[in-house]
PDB file of C-alpha atoms in Angstrom:
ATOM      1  CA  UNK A   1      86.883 176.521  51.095  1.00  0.00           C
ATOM      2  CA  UNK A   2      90.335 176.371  49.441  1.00  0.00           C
ATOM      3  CA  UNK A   3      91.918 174.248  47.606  1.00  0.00           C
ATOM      4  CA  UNK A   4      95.467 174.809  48.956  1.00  0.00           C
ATOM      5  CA  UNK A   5      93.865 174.359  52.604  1.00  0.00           C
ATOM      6  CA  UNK A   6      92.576 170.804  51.585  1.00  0.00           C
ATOM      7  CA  UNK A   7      95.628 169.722  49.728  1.00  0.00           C
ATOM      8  CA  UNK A   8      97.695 171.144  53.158  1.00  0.00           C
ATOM      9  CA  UNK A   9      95.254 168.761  55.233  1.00  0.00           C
ATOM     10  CA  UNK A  10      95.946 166.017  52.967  1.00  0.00           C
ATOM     11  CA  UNK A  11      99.048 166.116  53.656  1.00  0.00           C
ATOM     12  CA  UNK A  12      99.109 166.500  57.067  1.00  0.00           C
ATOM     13  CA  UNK A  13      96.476 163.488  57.464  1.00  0.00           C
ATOM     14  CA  UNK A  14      98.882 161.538  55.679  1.00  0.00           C
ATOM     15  CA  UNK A  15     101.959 162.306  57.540  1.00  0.00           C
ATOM     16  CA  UNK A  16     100.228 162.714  60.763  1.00  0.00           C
ATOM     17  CA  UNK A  17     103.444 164.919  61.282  1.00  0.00           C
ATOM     18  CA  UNK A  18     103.371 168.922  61.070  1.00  0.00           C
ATOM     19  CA  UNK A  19     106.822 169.206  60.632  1.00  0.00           C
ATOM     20  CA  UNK A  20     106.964 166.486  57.757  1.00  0.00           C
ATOM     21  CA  UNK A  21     104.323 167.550  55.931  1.00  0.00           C
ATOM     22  CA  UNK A  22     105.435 171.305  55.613  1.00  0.00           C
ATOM     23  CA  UNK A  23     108.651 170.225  54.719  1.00  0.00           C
ATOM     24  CA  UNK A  24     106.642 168.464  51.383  1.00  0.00           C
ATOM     25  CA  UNK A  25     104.622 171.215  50.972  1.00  0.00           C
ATOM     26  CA  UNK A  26     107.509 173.516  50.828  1.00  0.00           C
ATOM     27  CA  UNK A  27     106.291 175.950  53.919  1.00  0.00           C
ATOM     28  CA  UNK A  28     107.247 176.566  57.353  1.00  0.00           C
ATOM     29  CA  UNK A  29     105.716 174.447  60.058  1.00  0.00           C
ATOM     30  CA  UNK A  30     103.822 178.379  61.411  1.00  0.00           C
ATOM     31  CA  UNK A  31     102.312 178.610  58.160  1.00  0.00           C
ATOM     32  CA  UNK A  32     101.351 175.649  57.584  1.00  0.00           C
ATOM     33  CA  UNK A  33      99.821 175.204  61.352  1.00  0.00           C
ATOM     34  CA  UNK A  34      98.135 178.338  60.558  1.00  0.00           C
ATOM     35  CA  UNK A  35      96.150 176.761  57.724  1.00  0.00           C
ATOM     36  CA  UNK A  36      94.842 173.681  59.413  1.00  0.00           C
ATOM     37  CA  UNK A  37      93.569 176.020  62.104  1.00  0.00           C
ATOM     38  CA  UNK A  38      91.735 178.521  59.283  1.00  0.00           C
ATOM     39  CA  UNK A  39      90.876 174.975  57.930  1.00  0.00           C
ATOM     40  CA  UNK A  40      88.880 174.007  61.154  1.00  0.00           C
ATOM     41  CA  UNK A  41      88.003 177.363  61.432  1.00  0.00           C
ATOM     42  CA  UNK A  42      85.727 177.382  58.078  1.00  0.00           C
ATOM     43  CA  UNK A  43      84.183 173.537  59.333  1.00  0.00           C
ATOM     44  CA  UNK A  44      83.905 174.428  62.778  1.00  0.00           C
ATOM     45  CA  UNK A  45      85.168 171.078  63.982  1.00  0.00           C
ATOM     46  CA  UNK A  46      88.711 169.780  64.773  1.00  0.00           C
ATOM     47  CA  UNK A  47      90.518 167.320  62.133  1.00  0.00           C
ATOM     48  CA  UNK A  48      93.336 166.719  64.568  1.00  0.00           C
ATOM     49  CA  UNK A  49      94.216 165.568  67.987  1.00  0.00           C
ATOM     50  CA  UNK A  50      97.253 164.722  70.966  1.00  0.00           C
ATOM     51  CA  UNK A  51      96.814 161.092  72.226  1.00  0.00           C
ATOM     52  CA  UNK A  52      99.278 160.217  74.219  1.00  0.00           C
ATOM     53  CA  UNK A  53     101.677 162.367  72.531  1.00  0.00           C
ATOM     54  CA  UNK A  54     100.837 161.268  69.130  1.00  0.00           C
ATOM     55  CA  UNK A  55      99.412 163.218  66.397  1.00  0.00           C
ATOM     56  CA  UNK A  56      95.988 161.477  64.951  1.00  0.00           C
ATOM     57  CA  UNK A  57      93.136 161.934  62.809  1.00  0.00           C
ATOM     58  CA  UNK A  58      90.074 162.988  65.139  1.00  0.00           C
ATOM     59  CA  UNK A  59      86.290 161.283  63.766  1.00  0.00           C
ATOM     60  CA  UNK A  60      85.540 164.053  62.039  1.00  0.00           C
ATOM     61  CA  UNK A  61      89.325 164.533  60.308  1.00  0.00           C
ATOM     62  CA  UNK A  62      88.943 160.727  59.040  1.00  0.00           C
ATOM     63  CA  UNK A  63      85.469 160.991  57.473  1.00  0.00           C
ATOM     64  CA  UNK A  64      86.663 164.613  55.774  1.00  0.00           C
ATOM     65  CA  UNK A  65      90.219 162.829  54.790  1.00  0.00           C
ATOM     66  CA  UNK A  66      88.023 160.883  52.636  1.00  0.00           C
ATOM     67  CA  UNK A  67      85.947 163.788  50.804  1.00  0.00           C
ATOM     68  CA  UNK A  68      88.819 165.821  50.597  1.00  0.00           C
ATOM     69  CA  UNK A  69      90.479 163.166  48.445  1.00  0.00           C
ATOM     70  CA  UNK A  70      87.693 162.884  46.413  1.00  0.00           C
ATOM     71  CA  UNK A  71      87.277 166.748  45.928  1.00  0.00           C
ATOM     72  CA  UNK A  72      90.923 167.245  45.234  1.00  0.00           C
ATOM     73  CA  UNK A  73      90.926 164.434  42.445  1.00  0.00           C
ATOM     74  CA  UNK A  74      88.071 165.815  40.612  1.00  0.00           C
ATOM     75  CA  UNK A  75      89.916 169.488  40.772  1.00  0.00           C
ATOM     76  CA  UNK A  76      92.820 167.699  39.440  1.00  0.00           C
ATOM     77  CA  UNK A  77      90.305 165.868  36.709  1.00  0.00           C
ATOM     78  CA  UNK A  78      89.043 168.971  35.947  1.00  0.00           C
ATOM     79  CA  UNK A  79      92.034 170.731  35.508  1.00  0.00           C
ATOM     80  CA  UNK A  80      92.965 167.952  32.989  1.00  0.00           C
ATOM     81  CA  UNK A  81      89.765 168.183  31.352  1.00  0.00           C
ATOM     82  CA  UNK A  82      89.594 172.029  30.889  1.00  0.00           C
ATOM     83  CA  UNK A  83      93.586 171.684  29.856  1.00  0.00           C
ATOM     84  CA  UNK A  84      92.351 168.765  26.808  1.00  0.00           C
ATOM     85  CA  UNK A  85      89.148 171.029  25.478  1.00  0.00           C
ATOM     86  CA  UNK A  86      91.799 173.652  25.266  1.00  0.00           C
ATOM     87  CA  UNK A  87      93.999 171.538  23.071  1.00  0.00           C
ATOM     88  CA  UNK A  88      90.663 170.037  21.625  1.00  0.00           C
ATOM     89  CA  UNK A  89      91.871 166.160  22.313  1.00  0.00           C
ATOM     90  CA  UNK A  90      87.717 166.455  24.130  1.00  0.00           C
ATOM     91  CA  UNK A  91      84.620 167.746  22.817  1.00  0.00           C
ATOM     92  CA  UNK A  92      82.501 167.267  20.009  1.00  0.00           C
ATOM     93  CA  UNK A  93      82.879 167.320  15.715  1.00  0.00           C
ATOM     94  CA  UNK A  94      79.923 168.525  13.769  1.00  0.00           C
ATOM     95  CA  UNK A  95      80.679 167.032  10.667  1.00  0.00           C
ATOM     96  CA  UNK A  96      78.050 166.505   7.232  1.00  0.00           C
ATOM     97  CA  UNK A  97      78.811 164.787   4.328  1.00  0.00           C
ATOM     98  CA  UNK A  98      78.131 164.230   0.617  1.00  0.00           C
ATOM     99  CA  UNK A  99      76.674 160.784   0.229  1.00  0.00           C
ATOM    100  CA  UNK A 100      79.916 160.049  -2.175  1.00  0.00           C
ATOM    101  CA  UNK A 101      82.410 160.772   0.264  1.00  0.00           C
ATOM    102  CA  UNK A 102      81.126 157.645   2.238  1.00  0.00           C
ATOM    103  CA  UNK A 103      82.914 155.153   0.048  1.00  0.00           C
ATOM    104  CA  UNK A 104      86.752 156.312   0.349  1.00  0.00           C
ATOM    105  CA  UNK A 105      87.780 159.741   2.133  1.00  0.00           C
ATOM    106  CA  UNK A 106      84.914 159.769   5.017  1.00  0.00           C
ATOM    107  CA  UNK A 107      86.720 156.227   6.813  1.00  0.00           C
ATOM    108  CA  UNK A 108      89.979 157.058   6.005  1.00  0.00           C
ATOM    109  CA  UNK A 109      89.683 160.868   7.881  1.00  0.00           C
ATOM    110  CA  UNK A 110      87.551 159.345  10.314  1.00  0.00           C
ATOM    111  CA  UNK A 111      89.666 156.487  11.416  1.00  0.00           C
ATOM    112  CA  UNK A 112      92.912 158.294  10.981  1.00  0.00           C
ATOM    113  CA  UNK A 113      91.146 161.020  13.568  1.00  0.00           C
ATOM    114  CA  UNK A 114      89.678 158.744  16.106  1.00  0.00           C
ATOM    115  CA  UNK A 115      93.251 156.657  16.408  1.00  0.00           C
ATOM    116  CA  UNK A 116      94.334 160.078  17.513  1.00  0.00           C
ATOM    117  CA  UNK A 117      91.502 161.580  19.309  1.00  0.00           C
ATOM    118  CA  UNK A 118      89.710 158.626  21.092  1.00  0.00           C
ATOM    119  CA  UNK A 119      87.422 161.127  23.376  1.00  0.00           C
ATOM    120  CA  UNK A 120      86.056 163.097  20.741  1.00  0.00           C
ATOM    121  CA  UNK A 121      82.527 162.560  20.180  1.00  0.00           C
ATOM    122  CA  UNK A 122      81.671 162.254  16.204  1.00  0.00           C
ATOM    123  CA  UNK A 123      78.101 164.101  14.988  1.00  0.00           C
ATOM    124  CA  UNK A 124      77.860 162.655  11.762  1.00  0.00           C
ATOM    125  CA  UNK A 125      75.055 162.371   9.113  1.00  0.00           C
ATOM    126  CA  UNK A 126      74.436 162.676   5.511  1.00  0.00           C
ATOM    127  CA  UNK A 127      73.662 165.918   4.275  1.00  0.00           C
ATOM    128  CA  UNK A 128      73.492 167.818   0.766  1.00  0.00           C
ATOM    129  CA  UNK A 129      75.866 170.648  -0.678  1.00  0.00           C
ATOM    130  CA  UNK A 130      72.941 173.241   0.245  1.00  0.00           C
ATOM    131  CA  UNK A 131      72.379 172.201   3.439  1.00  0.00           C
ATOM    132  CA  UNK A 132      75.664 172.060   4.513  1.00  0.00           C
ATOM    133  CA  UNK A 133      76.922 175.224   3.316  1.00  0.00           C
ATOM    134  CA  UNK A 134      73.746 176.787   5.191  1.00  0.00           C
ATOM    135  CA  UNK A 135      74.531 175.007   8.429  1.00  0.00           C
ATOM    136  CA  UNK A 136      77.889 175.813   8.396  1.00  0.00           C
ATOM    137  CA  UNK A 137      77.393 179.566   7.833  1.00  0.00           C
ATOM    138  CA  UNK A 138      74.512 179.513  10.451  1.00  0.00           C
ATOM    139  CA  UNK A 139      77.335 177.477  13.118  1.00  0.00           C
ATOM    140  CA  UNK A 140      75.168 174.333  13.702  1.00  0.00           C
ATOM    141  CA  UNK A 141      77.703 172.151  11.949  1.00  0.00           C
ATOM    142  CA  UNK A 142      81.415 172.476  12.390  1.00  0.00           C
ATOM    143  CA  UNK A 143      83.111 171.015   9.303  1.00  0.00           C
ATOM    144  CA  UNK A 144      81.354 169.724   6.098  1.00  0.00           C
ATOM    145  CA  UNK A 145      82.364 167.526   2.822  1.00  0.00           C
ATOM    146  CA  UNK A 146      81.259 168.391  -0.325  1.00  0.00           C
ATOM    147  CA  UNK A 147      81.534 168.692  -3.668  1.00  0.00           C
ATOM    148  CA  UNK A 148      81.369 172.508  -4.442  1.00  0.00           C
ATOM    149  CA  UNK A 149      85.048 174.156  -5.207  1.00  0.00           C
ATOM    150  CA  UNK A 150      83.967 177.391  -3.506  1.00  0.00           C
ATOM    151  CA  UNK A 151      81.529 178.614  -0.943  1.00  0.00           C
ATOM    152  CA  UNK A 152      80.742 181.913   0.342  1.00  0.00           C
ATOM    153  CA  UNK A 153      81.682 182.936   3.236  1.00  0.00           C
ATOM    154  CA  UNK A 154      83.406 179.801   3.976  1.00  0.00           C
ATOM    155  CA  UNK A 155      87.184 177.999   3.654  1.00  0.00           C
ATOM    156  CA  UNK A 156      87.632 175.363   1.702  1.00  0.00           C
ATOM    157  CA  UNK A 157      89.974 172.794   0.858  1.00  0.00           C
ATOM    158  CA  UNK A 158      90.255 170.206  -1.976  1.00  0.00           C
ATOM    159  CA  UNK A 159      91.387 166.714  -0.295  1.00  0.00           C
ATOM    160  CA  UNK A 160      89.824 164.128  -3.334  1.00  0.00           C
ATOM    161  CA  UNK A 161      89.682 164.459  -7.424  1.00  0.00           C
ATOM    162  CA  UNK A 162      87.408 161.764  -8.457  1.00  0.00           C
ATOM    163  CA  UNK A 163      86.289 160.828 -12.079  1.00  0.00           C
ATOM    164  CA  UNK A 164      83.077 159.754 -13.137  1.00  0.00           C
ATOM    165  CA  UNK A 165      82.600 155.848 -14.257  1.00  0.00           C
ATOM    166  CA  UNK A 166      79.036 154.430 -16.317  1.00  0.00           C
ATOM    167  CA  UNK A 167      77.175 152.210 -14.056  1.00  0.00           C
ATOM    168  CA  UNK A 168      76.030 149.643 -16.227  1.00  0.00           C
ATOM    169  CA  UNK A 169      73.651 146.259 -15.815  1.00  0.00           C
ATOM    170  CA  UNK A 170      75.782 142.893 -16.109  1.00  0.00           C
ATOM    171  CA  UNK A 171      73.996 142.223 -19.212  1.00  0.00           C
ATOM    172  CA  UNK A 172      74.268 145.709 -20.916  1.00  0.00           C
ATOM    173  CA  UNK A 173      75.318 145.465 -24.401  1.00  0.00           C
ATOM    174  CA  UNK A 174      78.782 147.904 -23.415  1.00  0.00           C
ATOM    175  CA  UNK A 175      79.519 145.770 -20.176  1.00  0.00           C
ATOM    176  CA  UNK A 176      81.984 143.990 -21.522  1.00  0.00           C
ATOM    177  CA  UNK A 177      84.473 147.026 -22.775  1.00  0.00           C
ATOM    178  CA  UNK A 178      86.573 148.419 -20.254  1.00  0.00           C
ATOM    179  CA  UNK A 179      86.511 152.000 -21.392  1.00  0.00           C
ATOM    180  CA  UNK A 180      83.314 153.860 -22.842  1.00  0.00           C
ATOM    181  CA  UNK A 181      82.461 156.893 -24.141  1.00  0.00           C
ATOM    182  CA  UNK A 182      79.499 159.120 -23.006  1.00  0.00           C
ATOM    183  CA  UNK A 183      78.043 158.912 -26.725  1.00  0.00           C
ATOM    184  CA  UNK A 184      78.012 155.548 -26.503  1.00  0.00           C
ATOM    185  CA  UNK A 185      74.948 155.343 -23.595  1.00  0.00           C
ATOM    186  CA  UNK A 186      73.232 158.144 -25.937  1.00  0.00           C
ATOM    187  CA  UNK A 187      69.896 155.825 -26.516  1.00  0.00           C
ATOM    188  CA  UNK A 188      69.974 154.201 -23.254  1.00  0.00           C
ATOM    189  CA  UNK A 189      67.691 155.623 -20.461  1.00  0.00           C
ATOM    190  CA  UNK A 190      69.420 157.037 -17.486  1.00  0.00           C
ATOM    191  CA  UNK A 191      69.049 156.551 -13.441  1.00  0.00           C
ATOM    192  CA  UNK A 192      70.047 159.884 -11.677  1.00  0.00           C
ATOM    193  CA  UNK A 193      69.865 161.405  -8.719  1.00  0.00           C
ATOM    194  CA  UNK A 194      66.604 163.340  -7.960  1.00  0.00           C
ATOM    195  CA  UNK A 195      67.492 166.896  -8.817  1.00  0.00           C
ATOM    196  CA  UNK A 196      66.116 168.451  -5.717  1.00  0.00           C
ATOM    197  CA  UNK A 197      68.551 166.364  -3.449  1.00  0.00           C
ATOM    198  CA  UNK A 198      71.426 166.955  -5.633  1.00  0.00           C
ATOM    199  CA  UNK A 199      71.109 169.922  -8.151  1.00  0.00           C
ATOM    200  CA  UNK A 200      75.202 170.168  -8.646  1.00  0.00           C
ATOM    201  CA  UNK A 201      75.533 166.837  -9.781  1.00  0.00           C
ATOM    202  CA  UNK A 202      72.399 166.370 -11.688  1.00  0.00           C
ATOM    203  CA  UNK A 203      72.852 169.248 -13.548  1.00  0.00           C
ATOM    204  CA  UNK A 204      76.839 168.471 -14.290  1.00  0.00           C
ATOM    205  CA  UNK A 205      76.225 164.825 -15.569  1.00  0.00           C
ATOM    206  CA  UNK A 206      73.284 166.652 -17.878  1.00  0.00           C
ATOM    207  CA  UNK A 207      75.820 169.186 -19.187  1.00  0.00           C
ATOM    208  CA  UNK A 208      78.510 166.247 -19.951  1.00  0.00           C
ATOM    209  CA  UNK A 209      75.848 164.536 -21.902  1.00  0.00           C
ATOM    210  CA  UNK A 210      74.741 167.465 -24.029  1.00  0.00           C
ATOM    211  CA  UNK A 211      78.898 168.487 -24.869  1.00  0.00           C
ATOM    212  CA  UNK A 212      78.677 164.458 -25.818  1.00  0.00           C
ATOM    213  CA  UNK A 213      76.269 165.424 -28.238  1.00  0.00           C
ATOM    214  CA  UNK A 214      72.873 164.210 -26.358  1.00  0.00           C
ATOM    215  CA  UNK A 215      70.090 164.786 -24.343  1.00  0.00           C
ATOM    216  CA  UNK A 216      70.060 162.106 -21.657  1.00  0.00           C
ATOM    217  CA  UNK A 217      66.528 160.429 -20.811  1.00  0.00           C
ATOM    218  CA  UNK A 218      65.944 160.436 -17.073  1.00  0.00           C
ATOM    219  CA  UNK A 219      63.494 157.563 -16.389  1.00  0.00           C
ATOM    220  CA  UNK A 220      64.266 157.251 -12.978  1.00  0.00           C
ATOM    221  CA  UNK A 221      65.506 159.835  -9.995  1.00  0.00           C
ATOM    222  CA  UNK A 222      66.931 158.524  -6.754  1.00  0.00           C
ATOM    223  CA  UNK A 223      67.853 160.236  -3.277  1.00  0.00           C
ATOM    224  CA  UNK A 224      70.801 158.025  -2.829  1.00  0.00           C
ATOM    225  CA  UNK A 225      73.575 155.914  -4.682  1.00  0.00           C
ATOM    226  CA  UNK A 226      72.751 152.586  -3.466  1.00  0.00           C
ATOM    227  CA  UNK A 227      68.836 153.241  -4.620  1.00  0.00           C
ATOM    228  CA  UNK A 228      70.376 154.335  -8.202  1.00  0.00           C
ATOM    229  CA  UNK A 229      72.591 150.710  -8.173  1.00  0.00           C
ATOM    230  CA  UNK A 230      69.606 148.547  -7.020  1.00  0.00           C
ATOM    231  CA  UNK A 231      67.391 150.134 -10.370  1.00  0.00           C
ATOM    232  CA  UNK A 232      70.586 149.832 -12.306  1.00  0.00           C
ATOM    233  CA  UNK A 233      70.683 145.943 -11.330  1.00  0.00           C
ATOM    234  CA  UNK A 234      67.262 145.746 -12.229  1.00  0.00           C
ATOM    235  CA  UNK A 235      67.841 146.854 -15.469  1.00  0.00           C
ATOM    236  CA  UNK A 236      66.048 149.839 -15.561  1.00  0.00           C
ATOM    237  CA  UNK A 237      68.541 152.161 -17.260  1.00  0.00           C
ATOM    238  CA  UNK A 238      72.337 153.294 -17.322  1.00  0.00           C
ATOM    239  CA  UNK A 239      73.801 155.521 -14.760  1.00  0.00           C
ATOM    240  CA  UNK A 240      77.065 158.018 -14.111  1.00  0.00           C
ATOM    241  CA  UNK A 241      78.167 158.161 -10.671  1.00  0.00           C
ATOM    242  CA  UNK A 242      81.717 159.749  -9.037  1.00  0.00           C
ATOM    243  CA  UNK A 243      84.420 157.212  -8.130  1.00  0.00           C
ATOM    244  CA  UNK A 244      84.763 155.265  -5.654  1.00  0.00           C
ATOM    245  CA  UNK A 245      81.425 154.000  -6.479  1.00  0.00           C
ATOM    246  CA  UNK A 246      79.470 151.634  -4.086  1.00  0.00           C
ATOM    247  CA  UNK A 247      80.918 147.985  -3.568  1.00  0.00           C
ATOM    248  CA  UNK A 248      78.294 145.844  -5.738  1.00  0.00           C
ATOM    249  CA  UNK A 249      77.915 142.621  -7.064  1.00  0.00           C
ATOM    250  CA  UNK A 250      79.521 142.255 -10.269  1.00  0.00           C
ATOM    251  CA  UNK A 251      77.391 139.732 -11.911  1.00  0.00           C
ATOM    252  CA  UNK A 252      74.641 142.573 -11.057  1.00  0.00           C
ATOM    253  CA  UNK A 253      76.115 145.848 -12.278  1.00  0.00           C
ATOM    254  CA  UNK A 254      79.563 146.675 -13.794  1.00  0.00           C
ATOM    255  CA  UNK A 255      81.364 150.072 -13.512  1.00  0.00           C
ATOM    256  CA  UNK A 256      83.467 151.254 -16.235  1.00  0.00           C
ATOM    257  CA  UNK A 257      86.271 154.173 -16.990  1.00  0.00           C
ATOM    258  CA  UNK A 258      85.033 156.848 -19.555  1.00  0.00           C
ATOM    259  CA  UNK A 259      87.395 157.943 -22.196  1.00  0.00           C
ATOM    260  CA  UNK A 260      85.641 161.380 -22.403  1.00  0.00           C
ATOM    261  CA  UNK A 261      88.061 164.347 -21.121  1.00  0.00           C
ATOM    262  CA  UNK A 262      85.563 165.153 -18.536  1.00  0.00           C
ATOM    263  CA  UNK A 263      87.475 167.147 -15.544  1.00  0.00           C
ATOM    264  CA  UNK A 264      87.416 165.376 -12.191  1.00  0.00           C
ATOM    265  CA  UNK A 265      85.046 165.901  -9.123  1.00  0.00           C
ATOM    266  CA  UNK A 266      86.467 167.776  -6.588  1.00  0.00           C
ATOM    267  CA  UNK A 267      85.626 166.695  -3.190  1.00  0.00           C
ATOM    268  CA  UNK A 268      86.576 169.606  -0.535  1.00  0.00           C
ATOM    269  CA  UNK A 269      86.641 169.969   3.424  1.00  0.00           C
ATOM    270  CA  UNK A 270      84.518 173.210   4.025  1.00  0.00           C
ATOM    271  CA  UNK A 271      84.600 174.888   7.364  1.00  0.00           C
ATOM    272  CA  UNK A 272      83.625 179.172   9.014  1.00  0.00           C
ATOM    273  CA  UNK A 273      86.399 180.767   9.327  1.00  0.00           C
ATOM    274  CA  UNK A 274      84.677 182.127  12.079  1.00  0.00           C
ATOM    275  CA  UNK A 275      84.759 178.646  14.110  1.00  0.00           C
ATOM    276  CA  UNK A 276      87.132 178.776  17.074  1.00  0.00           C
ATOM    277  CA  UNK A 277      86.741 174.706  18.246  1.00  0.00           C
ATOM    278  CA  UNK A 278      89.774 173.357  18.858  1.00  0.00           C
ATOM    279  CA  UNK A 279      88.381 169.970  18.040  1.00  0.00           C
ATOM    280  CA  UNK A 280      87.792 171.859  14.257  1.00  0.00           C
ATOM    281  CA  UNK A 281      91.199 172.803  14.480  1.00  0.00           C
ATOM    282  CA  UNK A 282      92.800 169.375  14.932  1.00  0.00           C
ATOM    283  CA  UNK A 283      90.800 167.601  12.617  1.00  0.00           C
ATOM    284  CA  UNK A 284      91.836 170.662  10.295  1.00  0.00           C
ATOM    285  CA  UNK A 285      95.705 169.813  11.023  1.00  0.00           C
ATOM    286  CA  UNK A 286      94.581 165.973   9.849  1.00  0.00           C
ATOM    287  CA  UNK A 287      93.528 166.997   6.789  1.00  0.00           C
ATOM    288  CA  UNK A 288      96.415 169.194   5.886  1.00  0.00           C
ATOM    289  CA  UNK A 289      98.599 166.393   6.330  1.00  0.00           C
ATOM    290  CA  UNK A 290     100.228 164.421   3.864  1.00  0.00           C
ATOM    291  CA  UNK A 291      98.438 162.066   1.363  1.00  0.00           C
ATOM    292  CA  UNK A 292      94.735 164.283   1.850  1.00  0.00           C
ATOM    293  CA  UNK A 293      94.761 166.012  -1.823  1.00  0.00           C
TER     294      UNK A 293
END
């Protein structure tokens, strides 16, 4: 059955006039008699009928007016729909993160991209600099966030350059300065992340320490950054984390600048170039707009 036919009845049912209802549909009264006949043809029933010289609806024509309606609104809703995926305004974002984009850049993209894509669905979760780069090559995810300048295979782009601040217990000895220096937490032990969750910046926060002139002792390794505050509130040892750090209590822990010329921690949107979404694509066009670098 086609679509013209049904949009013809429509029509027809509506005006209840053949002459009327071609002129709307923009074809000659023939042609357009011709179709309701092909129509009735295909059901093998008649929609229309003479009563006393007027044009109706027969049983059958009323109870089809009302699917026909129905069918020709969800053609038009699919239409629409098929038209949005196109320009990716529906669909769904694949999107990983570095537990330290949570804090700053992760709600700001987010809620800067759902204000202008309300039907999008967001697939979010927390996932390492490994494991992202891996999904993304392998097409599971769509767009990641980490903190690795340059990936394989992949396109990145730098949209954060964050320092590193001392996480320090209220009562530390240093708490009160507002600047440190690395040397400075040389004899204090340290609260890191476990290496095998984050290798990239475990090993750079190692490396600062030994161009500060010491080996840093690791007491205690943590998966995430609010585990690392809680044992640095506890008073368990000294920490370095990126900036923005975690919202804390400050009569529990106290974050404070370095005044080592340590470079910044790039945080970068990572993506296959090889990834046609349009839904990619827009949130792409977010971040290359002003105030993302």
């Amino acid at each position: 059955m086609e679509l013209r036919l049904l949009r013809s009845f429509v029509v027809v049912a509506e005006e209840l006039n053949v002459g009327r209802a071609a002129s709307l549909l923009h074809l000659t009264q023939p042609s357009l008699s011709r179709q309701i006949a092909a129509l009735e043809h295909d059901l093998g029933v008649e929609l229309f009928a003479r009563v006393k010289k007027r044009f109706v609806l027969t049983a059958a024509g009323e109870s089809f007016l009302v699917d026909a309606r129905q069918l020709l609104e969800r053609a038009d809703e699919a239409v629409r729909d098929a038209q949005r995926v196109h320009r990716g305004e529906l669909g769904t974002l694949r999107l990983r993160f570095v537990q330290s984009a949570t804090f700053e850049v992760l709600p700001r993209l987010l809620g800067a991209f759902r204000a202008v894509n309300p039907d999008v669905v967001l697939d979010l979760e927390t996932m390492t600099t490994i494991r992202q780069t891996e999904a993304l090559r392998e097409g599971r995810i769509d767009v990641g966030l980490f903190r690795l300048g340059v990936a394989r295979g992949l396109e990145t782009r730098v949209i954060s350059r964050d320092p590193l601040v001392a996480a320090l217990p209220t009562g530390h000895r240093l708490a009160r300065r507002k600047r440190i220096g690395l040397a400075d937490l040389a004899e204090d032990p340290f609260v890191l992340y476990t290496r095998a969750t984050g290798p990239t910046v475990f090993d750079r926060i190692v490396d600062h320490c030994r161009m500060a002139g010491f080996e840093p002792e690791v007491t205690q390794e943590a998966a995430d950054v609010q585990t690392i505050v809680s044992l640095v509130a506890a008073g368990l040892g000294v920490s370095l984390l990126i900036a923005p750090a975690p919202r804390i209590d400050p009569e529990a822990v106290v974050y404070r600048e370095l005044s080592d010329d340590l470079p910044p921690w790039e945080l970068s949107v990572a993506w296959s170039p090889d990834n046609r979404s349009p839904v990619l694509a827009r949130f792409l066009d977010l971040v290359a707009g002003p105030g993302t670098a």
